[in-house]
mmCIF file with all atom_site columns, C-alpha atoms in Angstrom:
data_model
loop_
_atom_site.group_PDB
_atom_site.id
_atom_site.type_symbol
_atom_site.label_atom_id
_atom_site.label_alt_id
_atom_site.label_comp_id
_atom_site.label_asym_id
_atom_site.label_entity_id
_atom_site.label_seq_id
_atom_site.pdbx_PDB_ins_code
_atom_site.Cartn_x
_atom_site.Cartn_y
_atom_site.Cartn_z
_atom_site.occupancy
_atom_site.B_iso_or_equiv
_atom_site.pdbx_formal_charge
_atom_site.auth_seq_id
_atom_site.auth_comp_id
_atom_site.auth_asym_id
_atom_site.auth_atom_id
_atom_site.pdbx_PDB_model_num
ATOM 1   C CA . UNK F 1 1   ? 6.355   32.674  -27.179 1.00 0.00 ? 11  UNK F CA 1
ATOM 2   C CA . UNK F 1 2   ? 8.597   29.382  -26.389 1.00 0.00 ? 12  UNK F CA 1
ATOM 3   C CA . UNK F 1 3   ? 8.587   27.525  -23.430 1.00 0.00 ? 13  UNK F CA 1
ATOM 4   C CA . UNK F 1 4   ? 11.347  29.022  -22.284 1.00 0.00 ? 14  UNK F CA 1
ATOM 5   C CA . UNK F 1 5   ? 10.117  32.963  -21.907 1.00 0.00 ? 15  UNK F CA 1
ATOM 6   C CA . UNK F 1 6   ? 6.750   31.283  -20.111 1.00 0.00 ? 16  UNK F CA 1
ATOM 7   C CA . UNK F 1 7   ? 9.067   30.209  -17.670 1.00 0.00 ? 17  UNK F CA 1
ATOM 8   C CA . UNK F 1 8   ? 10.903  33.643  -17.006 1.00 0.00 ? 18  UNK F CA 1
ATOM 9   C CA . UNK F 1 9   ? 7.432   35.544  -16.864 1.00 0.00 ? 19  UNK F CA 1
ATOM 10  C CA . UNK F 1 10  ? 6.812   33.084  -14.056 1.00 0.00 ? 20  UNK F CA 1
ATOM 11  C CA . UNK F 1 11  ? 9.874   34.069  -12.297 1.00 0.00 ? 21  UNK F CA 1
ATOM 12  C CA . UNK F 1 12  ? 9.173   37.352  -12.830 1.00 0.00 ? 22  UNK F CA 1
ATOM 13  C CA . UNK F 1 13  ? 5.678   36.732  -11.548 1.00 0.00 ? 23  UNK F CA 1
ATOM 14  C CA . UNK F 1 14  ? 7.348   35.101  -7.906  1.00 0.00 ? 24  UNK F CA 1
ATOM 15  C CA . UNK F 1 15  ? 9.187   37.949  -7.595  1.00 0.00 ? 25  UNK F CA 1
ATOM 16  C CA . UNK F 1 16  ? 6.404   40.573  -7.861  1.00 0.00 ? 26  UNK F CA 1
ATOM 17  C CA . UNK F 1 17  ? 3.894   37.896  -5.469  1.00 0.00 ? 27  UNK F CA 1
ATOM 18  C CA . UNK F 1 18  ? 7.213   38.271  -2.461  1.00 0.00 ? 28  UNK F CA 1
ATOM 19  C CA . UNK F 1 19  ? 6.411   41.754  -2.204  1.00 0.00 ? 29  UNK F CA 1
ATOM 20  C CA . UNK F 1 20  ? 2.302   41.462  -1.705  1.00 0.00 ? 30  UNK F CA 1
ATOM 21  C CA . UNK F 1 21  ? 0.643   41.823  2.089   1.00 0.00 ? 31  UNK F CA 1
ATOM 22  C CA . UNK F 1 22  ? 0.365   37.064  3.466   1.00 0.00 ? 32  UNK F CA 1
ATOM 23  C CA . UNK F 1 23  ? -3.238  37.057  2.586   1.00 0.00 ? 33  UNK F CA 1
ATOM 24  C CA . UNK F 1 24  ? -3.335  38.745  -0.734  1.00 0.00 ? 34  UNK F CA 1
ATOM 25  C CA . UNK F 1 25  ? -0.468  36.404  -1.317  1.00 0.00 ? 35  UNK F CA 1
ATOM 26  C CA . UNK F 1 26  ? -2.136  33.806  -0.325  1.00 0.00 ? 36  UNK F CA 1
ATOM 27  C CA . UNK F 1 27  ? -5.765  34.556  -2.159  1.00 0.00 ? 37  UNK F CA 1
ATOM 28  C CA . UNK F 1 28  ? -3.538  35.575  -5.511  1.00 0.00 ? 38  UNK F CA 1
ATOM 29  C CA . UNK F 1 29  ? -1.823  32.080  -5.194  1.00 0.00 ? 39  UNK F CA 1
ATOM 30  C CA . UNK F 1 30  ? -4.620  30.514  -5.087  1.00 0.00 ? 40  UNK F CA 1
ATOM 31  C CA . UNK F 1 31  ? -5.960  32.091  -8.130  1.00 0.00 ? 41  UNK F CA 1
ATOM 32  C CA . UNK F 1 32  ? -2.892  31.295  -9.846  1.00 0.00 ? 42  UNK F CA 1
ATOM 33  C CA . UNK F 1 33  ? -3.310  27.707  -9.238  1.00 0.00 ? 43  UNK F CA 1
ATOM 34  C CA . UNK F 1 34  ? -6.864  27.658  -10.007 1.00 0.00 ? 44  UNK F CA 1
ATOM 35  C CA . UNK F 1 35  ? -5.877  29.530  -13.849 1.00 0.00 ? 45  UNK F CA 1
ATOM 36  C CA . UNK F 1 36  ? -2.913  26.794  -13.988 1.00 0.00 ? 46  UNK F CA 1
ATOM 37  C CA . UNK F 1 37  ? -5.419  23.880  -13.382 1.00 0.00 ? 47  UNK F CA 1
ATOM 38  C CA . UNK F 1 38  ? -8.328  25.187  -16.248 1.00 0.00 ? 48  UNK F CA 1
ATOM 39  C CA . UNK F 1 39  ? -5.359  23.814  -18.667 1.00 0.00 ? 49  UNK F CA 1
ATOM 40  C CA . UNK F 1 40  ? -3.767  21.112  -17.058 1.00 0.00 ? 50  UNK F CA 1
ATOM 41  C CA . UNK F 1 41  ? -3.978  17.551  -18.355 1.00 0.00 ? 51  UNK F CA 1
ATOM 42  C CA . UNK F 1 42  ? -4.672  16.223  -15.084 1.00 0.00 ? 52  UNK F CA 1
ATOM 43  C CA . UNK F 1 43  ? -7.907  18.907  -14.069 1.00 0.00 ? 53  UNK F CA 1
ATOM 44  C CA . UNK F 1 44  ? -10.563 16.331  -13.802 1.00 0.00 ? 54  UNK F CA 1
ATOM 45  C CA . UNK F 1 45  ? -8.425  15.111  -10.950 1.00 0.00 ? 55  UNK F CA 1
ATOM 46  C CA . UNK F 1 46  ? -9.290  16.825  -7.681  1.00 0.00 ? 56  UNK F CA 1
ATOM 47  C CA . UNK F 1 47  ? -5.200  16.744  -6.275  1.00 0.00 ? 57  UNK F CA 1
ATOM 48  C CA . UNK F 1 48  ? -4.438  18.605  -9.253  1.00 0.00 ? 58  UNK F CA 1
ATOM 49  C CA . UNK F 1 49  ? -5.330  21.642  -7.574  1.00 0.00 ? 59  UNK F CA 1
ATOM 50  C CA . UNK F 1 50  ? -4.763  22.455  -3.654  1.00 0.00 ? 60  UNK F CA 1
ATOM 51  C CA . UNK F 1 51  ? -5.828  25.411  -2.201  1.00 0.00 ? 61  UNK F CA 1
ATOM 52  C CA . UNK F 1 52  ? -5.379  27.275  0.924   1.00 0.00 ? 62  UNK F CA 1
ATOM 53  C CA . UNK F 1 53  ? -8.520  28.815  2.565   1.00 0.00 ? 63  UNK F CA 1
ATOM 54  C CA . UNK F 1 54  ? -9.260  30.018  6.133   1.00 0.00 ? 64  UNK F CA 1
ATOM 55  C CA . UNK F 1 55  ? -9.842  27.369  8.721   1.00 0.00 ? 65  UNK F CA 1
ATOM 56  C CA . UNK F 1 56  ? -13.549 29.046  9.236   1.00 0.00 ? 66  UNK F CA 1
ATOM 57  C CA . UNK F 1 57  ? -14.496 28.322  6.221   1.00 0.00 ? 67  UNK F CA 1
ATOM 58  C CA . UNK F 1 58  ? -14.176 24.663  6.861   1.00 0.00 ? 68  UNK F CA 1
ATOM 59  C CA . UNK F 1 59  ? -17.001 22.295  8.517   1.00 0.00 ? 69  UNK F CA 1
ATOM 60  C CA . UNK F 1 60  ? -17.425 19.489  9.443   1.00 0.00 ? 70  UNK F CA 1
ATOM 61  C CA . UNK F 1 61  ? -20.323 16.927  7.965   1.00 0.00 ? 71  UNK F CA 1
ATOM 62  C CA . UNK F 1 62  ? -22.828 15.590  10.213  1.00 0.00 ? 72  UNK F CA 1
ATOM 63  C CA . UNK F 1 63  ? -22.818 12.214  8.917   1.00 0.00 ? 73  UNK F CA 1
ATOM 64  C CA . UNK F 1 64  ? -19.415 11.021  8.994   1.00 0.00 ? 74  UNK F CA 1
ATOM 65  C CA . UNK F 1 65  ? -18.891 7.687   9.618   1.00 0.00 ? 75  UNK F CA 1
ATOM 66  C CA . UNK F 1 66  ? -15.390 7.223   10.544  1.00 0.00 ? 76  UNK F CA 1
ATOM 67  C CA . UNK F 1 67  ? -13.892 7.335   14.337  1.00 0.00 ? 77  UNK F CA 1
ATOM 68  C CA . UNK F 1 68  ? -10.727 8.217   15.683  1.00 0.00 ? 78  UNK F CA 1
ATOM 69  C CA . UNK F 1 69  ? -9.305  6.996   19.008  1.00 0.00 ? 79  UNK F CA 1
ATOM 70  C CA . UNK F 1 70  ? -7.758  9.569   21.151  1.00 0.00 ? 80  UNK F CA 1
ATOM 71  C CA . UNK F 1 71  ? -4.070  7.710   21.029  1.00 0.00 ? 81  UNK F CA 1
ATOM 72  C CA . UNK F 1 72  ? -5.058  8.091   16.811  1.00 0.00 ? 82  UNK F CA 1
ATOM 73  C CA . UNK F 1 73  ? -6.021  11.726  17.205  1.00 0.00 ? 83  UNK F CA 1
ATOM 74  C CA . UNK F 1 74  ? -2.584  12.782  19.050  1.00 0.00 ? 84  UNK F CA 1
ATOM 75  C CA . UNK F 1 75  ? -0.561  10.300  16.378  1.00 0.00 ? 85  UNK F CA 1
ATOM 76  C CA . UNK F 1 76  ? -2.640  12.306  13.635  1.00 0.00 ? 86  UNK F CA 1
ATOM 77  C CA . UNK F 1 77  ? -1.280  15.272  15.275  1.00 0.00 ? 87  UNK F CA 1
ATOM 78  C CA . UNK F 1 78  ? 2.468   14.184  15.922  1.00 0.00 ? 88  UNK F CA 1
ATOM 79  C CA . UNK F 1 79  ? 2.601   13.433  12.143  1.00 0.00 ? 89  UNK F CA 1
ATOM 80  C CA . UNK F 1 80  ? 1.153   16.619  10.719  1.00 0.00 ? 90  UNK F CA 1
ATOM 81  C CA . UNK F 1 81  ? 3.336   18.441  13.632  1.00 0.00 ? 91  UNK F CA 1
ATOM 82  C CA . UNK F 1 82  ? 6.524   16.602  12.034  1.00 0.00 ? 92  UNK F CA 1
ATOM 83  C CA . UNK F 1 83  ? 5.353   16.098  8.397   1.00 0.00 ? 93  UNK F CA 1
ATOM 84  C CA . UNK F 1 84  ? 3.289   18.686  7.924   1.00 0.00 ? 94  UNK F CA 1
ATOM 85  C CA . UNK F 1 85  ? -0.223  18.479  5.779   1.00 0.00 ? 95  UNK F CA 1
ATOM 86  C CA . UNK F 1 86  ? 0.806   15.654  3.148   1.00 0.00 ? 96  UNK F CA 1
ATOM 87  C CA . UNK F 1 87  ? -3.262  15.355  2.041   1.00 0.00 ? 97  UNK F CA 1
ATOM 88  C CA . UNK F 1 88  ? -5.397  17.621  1.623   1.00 0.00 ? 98  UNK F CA 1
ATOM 89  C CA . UNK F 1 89  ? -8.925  17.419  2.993   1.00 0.00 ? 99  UNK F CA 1
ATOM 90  C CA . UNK F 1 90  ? -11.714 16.360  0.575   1.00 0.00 ? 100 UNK F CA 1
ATOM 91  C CA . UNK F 1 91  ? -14.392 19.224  0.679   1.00 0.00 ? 101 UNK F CA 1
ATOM 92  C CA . UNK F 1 92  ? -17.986 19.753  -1.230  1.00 0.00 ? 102 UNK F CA 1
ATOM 93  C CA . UNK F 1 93  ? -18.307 24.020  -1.999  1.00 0.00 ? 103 UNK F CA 1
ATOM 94  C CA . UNK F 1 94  ? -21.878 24.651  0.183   1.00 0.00 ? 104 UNK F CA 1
ATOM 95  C CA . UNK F 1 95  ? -24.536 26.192  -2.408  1.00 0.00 ? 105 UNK F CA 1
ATOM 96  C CA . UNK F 1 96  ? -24.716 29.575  -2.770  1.00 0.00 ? 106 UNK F CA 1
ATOM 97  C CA . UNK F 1 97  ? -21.719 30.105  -1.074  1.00 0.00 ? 107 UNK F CA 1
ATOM 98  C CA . UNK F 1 98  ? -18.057 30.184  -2.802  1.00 0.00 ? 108 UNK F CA 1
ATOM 99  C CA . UNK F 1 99  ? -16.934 30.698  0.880   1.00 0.00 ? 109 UNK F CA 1
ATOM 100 C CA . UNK F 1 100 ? -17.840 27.360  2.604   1.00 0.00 ? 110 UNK F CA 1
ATOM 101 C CA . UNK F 1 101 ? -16.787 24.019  2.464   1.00 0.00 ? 111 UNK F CA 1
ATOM 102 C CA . UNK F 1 102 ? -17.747 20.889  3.959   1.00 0.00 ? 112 UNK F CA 1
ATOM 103 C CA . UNK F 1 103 ? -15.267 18.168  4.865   1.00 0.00 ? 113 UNK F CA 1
ATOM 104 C CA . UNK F 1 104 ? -15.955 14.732  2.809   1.00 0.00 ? 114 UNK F CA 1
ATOM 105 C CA . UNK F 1 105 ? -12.869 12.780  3.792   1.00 0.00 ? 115 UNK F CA 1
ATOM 106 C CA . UNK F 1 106 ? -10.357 14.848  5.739   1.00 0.00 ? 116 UNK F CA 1
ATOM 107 C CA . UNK F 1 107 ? -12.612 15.173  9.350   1.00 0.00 ? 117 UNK F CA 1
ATOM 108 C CA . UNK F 1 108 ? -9.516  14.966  11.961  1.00 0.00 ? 118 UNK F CA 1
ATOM 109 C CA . UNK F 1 109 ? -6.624  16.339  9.768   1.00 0.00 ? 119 UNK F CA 1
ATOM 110 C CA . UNK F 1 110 ? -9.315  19.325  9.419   1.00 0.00 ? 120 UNK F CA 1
ATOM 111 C CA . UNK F 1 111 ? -9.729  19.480  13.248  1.00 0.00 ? 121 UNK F CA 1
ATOM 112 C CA . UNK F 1 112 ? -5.895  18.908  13.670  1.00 0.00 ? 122 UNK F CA 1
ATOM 113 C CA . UNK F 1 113 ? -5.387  22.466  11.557  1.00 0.00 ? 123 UNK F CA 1
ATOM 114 C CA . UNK F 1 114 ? -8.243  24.131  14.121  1.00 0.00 ? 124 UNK F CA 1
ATOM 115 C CA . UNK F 1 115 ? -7.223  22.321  17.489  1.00 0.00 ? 125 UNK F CA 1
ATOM 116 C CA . UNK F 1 116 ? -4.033  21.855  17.705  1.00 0.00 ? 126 UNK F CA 1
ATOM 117 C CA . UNK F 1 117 ? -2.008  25.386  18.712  1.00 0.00 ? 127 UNK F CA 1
ATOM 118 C CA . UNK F 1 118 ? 0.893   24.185  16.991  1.00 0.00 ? 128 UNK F CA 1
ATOM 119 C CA . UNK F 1 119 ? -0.197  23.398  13.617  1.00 0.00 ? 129 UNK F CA 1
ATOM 120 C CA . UNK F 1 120 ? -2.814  26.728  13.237  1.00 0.00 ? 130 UNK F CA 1
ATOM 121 C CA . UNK F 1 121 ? -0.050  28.346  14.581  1.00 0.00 ? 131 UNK F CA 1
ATOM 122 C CA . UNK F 1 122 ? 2.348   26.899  11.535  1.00 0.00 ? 132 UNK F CA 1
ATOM 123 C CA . UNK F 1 123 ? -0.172  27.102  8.651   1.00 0.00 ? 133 UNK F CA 1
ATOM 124 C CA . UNK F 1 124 ? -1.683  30.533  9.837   1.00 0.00 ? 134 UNK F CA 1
ATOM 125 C CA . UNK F 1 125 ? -5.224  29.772  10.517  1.00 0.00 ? 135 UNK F CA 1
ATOM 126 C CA . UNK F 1 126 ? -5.919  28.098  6.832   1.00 0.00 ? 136 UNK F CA 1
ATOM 127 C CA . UNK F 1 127 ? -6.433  24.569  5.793   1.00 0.00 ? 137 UNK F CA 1
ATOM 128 C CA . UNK F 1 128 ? -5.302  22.475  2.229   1.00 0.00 ? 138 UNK F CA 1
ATOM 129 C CA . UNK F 1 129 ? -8.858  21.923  0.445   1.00 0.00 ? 139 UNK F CA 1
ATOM 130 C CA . UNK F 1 130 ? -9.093  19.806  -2.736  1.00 0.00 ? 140 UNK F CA 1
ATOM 131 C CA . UNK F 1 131 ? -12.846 19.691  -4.089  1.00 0.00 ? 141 UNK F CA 1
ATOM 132 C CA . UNK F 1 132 ? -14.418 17.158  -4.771  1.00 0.00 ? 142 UNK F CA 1
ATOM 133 C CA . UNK F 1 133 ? -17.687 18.028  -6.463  1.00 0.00 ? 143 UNK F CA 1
ATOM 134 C CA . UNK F 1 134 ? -19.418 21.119  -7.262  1.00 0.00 ? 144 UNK F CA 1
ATOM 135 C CA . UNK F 1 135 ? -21.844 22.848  -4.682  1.00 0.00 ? 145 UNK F CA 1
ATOM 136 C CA . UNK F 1 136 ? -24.953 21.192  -7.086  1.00 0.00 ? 146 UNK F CA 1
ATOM 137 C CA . UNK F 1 137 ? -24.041 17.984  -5.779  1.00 0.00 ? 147 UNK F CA 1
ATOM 138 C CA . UNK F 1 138 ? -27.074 16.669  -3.939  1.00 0.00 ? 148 UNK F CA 1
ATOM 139 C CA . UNK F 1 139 ? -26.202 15.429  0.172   1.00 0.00 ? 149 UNK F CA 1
ATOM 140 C CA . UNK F 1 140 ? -26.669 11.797  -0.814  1.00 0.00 ? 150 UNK F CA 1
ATOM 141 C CA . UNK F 1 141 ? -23.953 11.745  -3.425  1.00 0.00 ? 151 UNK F CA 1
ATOM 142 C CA . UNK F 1 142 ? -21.404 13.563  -0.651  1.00 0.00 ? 152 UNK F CA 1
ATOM 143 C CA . UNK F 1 143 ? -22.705 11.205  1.995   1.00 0.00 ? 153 UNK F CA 1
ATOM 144 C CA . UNK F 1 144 ? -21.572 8.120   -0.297  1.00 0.00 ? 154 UNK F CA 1
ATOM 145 C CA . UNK F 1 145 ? -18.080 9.610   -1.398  1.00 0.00 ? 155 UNK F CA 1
ATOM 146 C CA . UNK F 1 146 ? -17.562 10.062  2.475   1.00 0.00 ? 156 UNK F CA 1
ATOM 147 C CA . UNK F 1 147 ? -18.750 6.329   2.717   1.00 0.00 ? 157 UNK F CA 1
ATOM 148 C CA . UNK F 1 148 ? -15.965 5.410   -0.332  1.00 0.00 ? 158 UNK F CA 1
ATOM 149 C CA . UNK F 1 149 ? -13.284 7.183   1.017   1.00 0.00 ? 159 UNK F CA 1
ATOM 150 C CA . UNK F 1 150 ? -13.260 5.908   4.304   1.00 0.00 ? 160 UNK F CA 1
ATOM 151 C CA . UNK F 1 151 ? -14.106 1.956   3.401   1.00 0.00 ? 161 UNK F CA 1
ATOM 152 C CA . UNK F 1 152 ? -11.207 2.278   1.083   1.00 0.00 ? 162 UNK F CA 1
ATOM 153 C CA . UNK F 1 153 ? -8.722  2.766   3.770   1.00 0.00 ? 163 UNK F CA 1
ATOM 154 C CA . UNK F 1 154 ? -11.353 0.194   5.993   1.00 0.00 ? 164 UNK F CA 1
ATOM 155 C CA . UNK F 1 155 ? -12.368 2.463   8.481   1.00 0.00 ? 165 UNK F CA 1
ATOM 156 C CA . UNK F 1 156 ? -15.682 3.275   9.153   1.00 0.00 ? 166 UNK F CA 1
ATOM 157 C CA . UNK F 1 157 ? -18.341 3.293   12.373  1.00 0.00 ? 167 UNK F CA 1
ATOM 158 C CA . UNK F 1 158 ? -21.110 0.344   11.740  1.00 0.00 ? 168 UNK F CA 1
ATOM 159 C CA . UNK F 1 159 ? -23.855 2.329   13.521  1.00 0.00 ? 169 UNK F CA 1
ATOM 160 C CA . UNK F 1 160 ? -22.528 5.014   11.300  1.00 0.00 ? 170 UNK F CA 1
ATOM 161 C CA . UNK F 1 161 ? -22.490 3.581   8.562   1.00 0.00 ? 171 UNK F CA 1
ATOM 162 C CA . UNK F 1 162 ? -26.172 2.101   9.082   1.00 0.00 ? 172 UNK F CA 1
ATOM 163 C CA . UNK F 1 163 ? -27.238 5.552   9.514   1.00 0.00 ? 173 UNK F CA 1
ATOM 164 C CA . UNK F 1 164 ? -26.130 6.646   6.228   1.00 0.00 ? 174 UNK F CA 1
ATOM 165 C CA . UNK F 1 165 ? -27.618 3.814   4.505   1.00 0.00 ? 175 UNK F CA 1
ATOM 166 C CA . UNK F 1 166 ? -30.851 4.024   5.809   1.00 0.00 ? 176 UNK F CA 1
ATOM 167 C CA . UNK F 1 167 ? -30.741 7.804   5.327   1.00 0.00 ? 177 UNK F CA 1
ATOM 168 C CA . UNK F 1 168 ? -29.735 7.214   1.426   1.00 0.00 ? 178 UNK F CA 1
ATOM 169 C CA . UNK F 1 169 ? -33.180 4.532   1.205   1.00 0.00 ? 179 UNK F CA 1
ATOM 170 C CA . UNK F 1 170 ? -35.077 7.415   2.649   1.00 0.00 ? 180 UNK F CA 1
ATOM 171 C CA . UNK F 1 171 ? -33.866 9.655   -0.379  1.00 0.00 ? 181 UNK F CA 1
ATOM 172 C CA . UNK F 1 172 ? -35.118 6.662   -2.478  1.00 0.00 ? 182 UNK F CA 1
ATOM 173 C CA . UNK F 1 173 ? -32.070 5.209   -3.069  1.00 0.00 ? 183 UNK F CA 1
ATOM 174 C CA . UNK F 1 174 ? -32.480 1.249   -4.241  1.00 0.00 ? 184 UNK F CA 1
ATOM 175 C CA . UNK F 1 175 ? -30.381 -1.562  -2.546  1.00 0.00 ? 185 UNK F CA 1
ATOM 176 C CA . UNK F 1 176 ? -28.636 -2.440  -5.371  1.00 0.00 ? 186 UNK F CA 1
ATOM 177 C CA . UNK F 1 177 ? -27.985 1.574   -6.160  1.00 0.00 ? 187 UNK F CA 1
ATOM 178 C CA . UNK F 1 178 ? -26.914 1.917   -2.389  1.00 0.00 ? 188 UNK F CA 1
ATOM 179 C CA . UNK F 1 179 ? -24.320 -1.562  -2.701  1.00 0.00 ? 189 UNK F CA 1
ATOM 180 C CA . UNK F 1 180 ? -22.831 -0.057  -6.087  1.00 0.00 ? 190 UNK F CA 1
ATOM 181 C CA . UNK F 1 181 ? -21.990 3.708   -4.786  1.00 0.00 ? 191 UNK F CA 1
ATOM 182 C CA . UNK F 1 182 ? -21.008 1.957   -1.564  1.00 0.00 ? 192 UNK F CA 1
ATOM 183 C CA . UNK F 1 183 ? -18.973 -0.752  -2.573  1.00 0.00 ? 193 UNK F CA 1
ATOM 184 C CA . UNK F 1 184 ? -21.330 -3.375  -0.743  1.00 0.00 ? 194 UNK F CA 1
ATOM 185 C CA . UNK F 1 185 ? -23.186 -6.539  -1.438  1.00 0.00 ? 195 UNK F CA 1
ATOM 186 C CA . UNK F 1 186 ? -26.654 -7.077  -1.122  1.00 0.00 ? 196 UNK F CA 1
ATOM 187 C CA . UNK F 1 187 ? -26.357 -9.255  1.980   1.00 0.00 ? 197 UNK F CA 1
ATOM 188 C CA . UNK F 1 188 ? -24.499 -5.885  3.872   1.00 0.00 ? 198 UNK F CA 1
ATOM 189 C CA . UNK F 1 189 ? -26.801 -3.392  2.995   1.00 0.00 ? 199 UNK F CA 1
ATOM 190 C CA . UNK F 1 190 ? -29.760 -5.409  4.167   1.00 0.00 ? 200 UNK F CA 1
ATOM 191 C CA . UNK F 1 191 ? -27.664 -6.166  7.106   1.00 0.00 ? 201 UNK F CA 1
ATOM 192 C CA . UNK F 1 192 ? -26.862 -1.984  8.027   1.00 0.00 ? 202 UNK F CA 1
ATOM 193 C CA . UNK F 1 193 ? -30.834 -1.278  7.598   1.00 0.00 ? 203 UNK F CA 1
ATOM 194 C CA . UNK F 1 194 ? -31.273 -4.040  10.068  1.00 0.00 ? 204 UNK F CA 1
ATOM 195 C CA . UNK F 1 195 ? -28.972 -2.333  12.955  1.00 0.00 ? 205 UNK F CA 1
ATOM 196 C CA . UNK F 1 196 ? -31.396 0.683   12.533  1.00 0.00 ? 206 UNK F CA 1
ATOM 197 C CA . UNK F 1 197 ? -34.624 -1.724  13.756  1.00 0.00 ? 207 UNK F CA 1
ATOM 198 C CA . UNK F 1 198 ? -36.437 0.481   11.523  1.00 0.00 ? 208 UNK F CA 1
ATOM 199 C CA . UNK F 1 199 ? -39.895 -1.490  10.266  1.00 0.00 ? 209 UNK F CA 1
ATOM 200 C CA . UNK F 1 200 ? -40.054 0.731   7.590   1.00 0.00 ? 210 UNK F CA 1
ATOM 201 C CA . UNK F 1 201 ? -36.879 0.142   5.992   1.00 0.00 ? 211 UNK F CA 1
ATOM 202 C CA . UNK F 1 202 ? -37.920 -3.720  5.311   1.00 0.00 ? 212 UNK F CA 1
ATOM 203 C CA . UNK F 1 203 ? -41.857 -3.064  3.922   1.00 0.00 ? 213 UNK F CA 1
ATOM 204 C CA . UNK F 1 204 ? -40.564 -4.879  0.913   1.00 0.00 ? 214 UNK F CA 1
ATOM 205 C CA . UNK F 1 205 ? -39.011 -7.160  2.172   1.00 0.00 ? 215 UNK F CA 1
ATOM 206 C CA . UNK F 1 206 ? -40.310 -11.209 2.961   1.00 0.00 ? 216 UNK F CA 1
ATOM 207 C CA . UNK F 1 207 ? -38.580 -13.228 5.703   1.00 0.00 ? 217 UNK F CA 1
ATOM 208 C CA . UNK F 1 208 ? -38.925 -16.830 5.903   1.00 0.00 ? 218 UNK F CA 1
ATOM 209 C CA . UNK F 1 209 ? -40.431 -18.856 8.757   1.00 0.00 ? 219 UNK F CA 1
ATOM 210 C CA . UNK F 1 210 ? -37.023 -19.089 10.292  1.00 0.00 ? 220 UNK F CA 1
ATOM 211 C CA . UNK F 1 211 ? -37.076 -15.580 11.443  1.00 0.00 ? 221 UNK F CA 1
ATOM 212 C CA . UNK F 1 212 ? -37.511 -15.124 15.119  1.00 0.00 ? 222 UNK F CA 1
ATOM 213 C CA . UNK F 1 213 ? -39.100 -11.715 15.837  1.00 0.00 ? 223 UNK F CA 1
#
């Protein structure tokens, strides 16, 4: 079979999806794409496939570290009313569940698509999902691709921020493993576990005589 007849079939195969009930469309589409990706050259990239799943199936993370002003919420929401979703938003699939993903990068165009009448109104209750990871990743990997994704654009909280790296030492991550996931130096790691005024975070640690306590 040439190139050629592949394409046809496809036709053939839009023609057949017009006539199926919005959400089997939707769910068969999705499998479609998913089938497409397994032999595209681009499937270790995450854009390469986009889905569409229900809003609910969306939350939030509890760690991240990135805020949005109110004037930046309603811009966020004048662009995606004009432009419509041009990212996705970068989830993690929740073990043990294929129906429940968490939001990595992606927090306020995700509560755009729930929040704003408009927009669930225009992209019936679902949200565009790329996935990052597997559900096996472990929290501290999907805490630090949260961290990535939001210093690469230079946004992030600092208290935030300190949070997550004092949460990552706690799950025995080193200071120089924590400053190479996070694209840090030493000096600002030891700097966000001092924010914290945690004692135990610095056990290790020897300050000179210059140190006022």
């Amino acid at each position: 079979m040439g190139i050629s007849d592949l394409v046809k079939d496809v036709k053939w195969l839009v023609e057949q999806l017009a006539d199926y009930p919005e959400k089997e469309r939707i769910n068969a589409l999705n499998e479609i794409r998913a089938a497409l990706h397994e032999v595209s050259p681009f499937k270790n990239e995450p854009i390469d496939l986009v889905l569409w799943v229900p809003a609910g199936e969306v939350q939030a993370n509890d760690y991240n570290p990135n805020t949005v002003a109110p004037p930046e919420m309603r811009l966020l929401e004048t662009s995606i009313v004009a432009d419509g979703y041009t990212q996705p938003i970068v989830t993690f699939p929740e073990p043990g569940d294929d129906r429940e993903y968490t939001v990595i990068d992606g927090f306020h165009r995700n509560r755009v698509g729930k929040e704003s009448a408009e927009v669930r109104q225009r992209v019936k209750g679902y949200l565009p999902i790329v996935l990052a990871g597997d559900a096996s990743t472990p929290k501290e990997n999907r805490m630090a691709s949260t961290i990535r994704h939001n210093r690469a654009r230079g946004k992030h909280g600092v208290t935030a921020m300190s949070e997550i790296v004092v949460e990552l030492a706690r799950r025995n991550w080193s200071d120089d493993k924590i400053a190479k996931e996070l694209g840090m130096d030493a000096d600002e790691v030891l700097r966000l576990k001092q924010i914290t005024g945690l004692a135990e975070m610095f056990a290790d640690r020897e300050f000179s005589e210059a140190w006022d306590v």
